[in-house]
Tab-separated table of C-alpha atoms and ligand atoms in Angstrom:
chain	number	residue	atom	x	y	z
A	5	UNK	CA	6.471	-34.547	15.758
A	6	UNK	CA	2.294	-34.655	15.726
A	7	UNK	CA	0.900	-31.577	13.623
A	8	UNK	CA	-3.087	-31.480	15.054
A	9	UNK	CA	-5.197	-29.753	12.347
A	10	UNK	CA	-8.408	-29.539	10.781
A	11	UNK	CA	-9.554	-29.575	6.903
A	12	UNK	CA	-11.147	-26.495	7.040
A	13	UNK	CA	-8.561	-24.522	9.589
A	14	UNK	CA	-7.165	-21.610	7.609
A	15	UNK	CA	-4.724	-21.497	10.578
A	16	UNK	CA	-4.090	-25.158	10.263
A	17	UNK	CA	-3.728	-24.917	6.871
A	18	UNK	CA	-1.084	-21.939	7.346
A	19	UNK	CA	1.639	-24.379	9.307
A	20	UNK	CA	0.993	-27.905	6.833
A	21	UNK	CA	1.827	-25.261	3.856
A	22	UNK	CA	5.064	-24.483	5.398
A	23	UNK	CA	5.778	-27.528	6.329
A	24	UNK	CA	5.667	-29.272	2.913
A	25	UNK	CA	7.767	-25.960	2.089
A	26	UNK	CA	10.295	-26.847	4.442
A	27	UNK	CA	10.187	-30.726	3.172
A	28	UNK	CA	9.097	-31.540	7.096
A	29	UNK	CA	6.663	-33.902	5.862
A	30	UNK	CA	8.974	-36.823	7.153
A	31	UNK	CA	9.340	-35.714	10.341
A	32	UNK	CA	5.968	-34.247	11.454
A	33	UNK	CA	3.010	-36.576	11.212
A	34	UNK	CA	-0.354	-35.022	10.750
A	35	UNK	CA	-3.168	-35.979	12.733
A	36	UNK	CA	-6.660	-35.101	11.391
A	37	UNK	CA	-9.122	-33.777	14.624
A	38	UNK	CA	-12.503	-32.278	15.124
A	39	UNK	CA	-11.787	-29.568	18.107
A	40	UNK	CA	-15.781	-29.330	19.024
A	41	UNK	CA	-15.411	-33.027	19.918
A	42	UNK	CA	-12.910	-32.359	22.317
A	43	UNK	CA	-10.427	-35.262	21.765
A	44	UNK	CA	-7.970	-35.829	24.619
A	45	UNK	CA	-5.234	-35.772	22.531
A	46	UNK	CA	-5.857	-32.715	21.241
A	47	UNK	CA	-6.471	-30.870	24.700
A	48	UNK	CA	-3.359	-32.915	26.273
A	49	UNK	CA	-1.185	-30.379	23.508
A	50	UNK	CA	-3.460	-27.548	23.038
A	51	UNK	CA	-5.259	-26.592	26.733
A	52	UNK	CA	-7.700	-24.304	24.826
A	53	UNK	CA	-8.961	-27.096	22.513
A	54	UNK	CA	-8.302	-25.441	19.777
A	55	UNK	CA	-6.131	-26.260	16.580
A	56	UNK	CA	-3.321	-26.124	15.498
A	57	UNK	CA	-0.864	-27.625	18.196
A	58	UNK	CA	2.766	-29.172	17.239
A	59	UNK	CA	4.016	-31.531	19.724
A	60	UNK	CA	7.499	-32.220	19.469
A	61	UNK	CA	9.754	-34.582	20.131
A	62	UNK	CA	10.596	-34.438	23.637
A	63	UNK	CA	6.527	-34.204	24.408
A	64	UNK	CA	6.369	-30.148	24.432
A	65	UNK	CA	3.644	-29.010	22.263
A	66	UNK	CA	3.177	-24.878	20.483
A	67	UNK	CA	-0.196	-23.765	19.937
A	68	UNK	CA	-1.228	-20.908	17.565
A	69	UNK	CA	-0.326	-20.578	14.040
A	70	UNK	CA	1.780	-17.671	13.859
A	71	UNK	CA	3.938	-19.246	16.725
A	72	UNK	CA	4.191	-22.796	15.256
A	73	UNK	CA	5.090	-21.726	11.588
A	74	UNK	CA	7.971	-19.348	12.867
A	75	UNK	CA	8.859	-22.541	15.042
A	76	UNK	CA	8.998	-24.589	11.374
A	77	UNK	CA	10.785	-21.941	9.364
A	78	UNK	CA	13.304	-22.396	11.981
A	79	UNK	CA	14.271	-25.777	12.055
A	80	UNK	CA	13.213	-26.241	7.944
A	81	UNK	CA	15.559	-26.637	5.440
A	82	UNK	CA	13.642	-24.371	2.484
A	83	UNK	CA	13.729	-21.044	1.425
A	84	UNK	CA	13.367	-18.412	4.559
A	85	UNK	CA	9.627	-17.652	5.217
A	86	UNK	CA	10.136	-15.090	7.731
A	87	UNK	CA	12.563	-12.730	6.647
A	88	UNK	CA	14.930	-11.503	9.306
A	89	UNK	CA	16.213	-8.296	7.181
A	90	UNK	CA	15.047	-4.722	6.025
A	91	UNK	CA	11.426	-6.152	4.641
A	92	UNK	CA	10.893	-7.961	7.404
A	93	UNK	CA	8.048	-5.570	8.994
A	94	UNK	CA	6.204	-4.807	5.735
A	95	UNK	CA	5.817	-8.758	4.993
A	96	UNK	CA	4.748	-9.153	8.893
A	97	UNK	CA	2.232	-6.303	8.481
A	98	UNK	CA	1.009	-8.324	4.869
A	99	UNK	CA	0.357	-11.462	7.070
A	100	UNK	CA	-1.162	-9.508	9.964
A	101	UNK	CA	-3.891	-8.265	7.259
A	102	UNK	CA	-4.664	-11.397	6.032
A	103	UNK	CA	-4.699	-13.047	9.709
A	104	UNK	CA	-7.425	-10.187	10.584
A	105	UNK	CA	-9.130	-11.735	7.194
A	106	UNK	CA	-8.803	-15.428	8.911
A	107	UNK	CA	-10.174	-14.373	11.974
A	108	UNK	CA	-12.972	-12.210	11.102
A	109	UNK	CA	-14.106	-15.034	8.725
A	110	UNK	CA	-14.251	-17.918	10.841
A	111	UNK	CA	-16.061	-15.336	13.599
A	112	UNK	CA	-18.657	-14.668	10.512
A	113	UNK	CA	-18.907	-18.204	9.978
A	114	UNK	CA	-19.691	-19.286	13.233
A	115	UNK	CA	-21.859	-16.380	13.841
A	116	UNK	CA	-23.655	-17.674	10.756
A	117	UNK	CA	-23.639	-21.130	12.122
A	118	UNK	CA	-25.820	-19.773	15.591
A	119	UNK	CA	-29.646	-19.521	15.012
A	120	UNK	CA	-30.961	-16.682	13.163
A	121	UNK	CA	-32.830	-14.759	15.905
A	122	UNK	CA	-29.563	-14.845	18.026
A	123	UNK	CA	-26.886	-13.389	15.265
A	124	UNK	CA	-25.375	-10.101	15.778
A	125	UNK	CA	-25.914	-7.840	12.831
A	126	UNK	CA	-23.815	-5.010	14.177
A	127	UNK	CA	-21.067	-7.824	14.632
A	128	UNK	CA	-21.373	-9.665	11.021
A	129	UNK	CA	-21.999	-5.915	9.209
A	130	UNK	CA	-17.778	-4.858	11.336
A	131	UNK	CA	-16.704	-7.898	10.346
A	132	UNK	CA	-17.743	-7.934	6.553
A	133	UNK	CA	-16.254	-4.515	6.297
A	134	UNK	CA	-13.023	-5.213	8.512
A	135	UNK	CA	-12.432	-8.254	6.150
A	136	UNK	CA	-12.918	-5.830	3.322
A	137	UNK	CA	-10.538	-3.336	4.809
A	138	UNK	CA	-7.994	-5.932	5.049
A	139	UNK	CA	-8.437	-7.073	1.570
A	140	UNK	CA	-8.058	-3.621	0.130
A	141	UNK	CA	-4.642	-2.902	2.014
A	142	UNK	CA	-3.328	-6.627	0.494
A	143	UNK	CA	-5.158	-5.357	-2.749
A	144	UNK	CA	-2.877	-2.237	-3.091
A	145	UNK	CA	0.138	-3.815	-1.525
A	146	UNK	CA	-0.191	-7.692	-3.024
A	147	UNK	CA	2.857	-9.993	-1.566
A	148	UNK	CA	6.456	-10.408	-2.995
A	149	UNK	CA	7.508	-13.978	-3.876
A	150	UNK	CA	6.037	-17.120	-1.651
A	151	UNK	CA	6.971	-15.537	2.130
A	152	UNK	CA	4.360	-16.276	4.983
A	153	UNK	CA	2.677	-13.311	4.156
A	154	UNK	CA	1.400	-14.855	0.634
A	155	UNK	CA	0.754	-18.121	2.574
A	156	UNK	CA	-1.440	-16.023	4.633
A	157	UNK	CA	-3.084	-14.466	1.792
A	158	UNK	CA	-3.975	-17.241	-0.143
A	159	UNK	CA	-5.003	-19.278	2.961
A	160	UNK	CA	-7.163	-16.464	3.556
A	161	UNK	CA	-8.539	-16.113	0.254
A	162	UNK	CA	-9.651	-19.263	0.108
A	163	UNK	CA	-11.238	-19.838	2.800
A	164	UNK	CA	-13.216	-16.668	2.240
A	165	UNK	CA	-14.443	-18.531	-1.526
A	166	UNK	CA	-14.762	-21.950	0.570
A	167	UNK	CA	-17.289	-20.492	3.057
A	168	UNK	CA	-18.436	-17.241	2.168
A	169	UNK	CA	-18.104	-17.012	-1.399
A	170	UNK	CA	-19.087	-13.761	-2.946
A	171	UNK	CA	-19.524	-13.384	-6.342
A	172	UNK	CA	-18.780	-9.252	-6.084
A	173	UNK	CA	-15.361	-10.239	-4.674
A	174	UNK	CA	-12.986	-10.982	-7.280
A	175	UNK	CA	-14.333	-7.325	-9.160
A	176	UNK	CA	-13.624	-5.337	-5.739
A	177	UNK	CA	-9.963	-6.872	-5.421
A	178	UNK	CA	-8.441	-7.839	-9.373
A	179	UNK	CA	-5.143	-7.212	-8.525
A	180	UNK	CA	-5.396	-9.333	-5.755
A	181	UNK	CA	-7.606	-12.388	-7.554
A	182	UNK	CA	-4.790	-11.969	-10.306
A	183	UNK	CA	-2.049	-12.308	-7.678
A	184	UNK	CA	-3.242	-15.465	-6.443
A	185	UNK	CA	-4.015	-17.027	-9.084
A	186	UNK	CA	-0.328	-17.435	-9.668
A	187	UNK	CA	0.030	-19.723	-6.705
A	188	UNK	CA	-3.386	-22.149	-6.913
A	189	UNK	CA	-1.037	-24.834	-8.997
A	190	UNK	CA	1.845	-24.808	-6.302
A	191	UNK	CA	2.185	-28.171	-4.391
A	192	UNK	CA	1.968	-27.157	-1.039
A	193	UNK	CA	-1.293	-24.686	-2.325
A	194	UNK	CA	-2.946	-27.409	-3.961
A	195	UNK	CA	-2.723	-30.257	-1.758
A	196	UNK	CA	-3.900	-28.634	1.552
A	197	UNK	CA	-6.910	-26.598	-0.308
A	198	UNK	CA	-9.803	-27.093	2.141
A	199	UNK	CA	-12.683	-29.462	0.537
B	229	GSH	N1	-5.058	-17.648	16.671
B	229	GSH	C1	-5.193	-19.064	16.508
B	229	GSH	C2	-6.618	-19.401	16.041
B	229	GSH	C3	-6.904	-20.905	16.088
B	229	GSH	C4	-8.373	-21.209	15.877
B	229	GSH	O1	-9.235	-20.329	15.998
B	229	GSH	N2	-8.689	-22.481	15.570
B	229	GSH	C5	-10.058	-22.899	15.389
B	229	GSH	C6	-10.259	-23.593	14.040
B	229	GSH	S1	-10.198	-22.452	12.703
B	229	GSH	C7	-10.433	-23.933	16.449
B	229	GSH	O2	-9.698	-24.853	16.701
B	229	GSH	N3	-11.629	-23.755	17.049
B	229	GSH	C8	-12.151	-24.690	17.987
B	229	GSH	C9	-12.528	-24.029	19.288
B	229	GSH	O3	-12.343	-22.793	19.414
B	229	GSH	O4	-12.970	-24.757	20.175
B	229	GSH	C10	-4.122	-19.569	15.518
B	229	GSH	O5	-3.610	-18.757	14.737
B	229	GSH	O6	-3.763	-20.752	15.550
């Protein structure tokens, strides 16, 4: 299997966490890309040009990252990520905040990226406070264990200190700084930090 990502993907960097979880590293080969430039490859798996995209064995490919690490927590031999019992909604609802914190930060990155005169301050001022929102419900209601709700957290996390690092953060969420900090030394964590 082919695992397309980039360095700086928190999505990307969602599925090659749970992979190295799951010990898939021997079976899934990733493949560095750069979506803007459009690489065949890439679009053959992933028609919107976007990563990440799996392609498996028999040539089928899954895009999006919520779809792809399910797919791997499936067929891996770790530790459930997705639990299938009683808690399974409240750690869905966990990741769900900190995917809203993934998207609305890329969107304010690439929003940032545009020239001034054409950025949308009504956009980047919803976005700043929906990421905000999102950190205050993981803030009062911090993940249990290592499920795919705390990958999504600390993916999320940082990637918000990797491109729009705020010095104000870490006072406006402790509990949640404190949480994380737990995790920056864990193998999966560490290697796939975005540089
Ligand atoms: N919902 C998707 C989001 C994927 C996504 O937005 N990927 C970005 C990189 S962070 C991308 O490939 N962008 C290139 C493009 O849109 O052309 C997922 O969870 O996988």
């Amino acid at each position: 299997m082919r695992l397309f990502y980039s360095d700086a993907s928190p999505f990307a960097r969602k599925c090659r966490i749970v992979l190295r979880e799951h010990g898939l590293l021997d079976r899934i080969e990733e493949v560095a890309t750069v979506p803007l430039d459009d690489p065949a490859d890439l679009r053959a798996a992933a028609p919107a040009g976007r990563v990440p995209a799996l392609v498996l064995d028999d040539g089928r490919a899954l895009t999006d990252s919520k779809l792809i690490t399910e797919y791997l927590d499936a067929i891996g031999g770790g530790a459930k990520l997705y639990p299938q019992g009683a808690e399974r909604w409240a750690v869905l609802q966990r990741a769900m905040h900190a995917e809203t914190v993934m998207e609305m930060a890329v969107a304010t990155r690439q929003e940032q990226l545009r020239p001034e005169g054409q950025r949308s301050p009504l956009w980047l001022d919803r976005w700043r406070r929906g990421i905000d929102g999102a950190l205050g419900a993981l803030e009062a209601d911090p993940p249990k264990g290592f499920d795919i709700a705390a990958i999504g957290a600390v993916v999320a996390l940082d990637y918000l200190d990797f491109r729009l690092p705020d010095p104000a953060r870490a006072a406006r969420f402790p509990r949640l700084g404190a949480w994380a900090a737990e995790h920056v030394g864990r193998a999966s964590v560490a290697e796939t930090r975005p540089r």
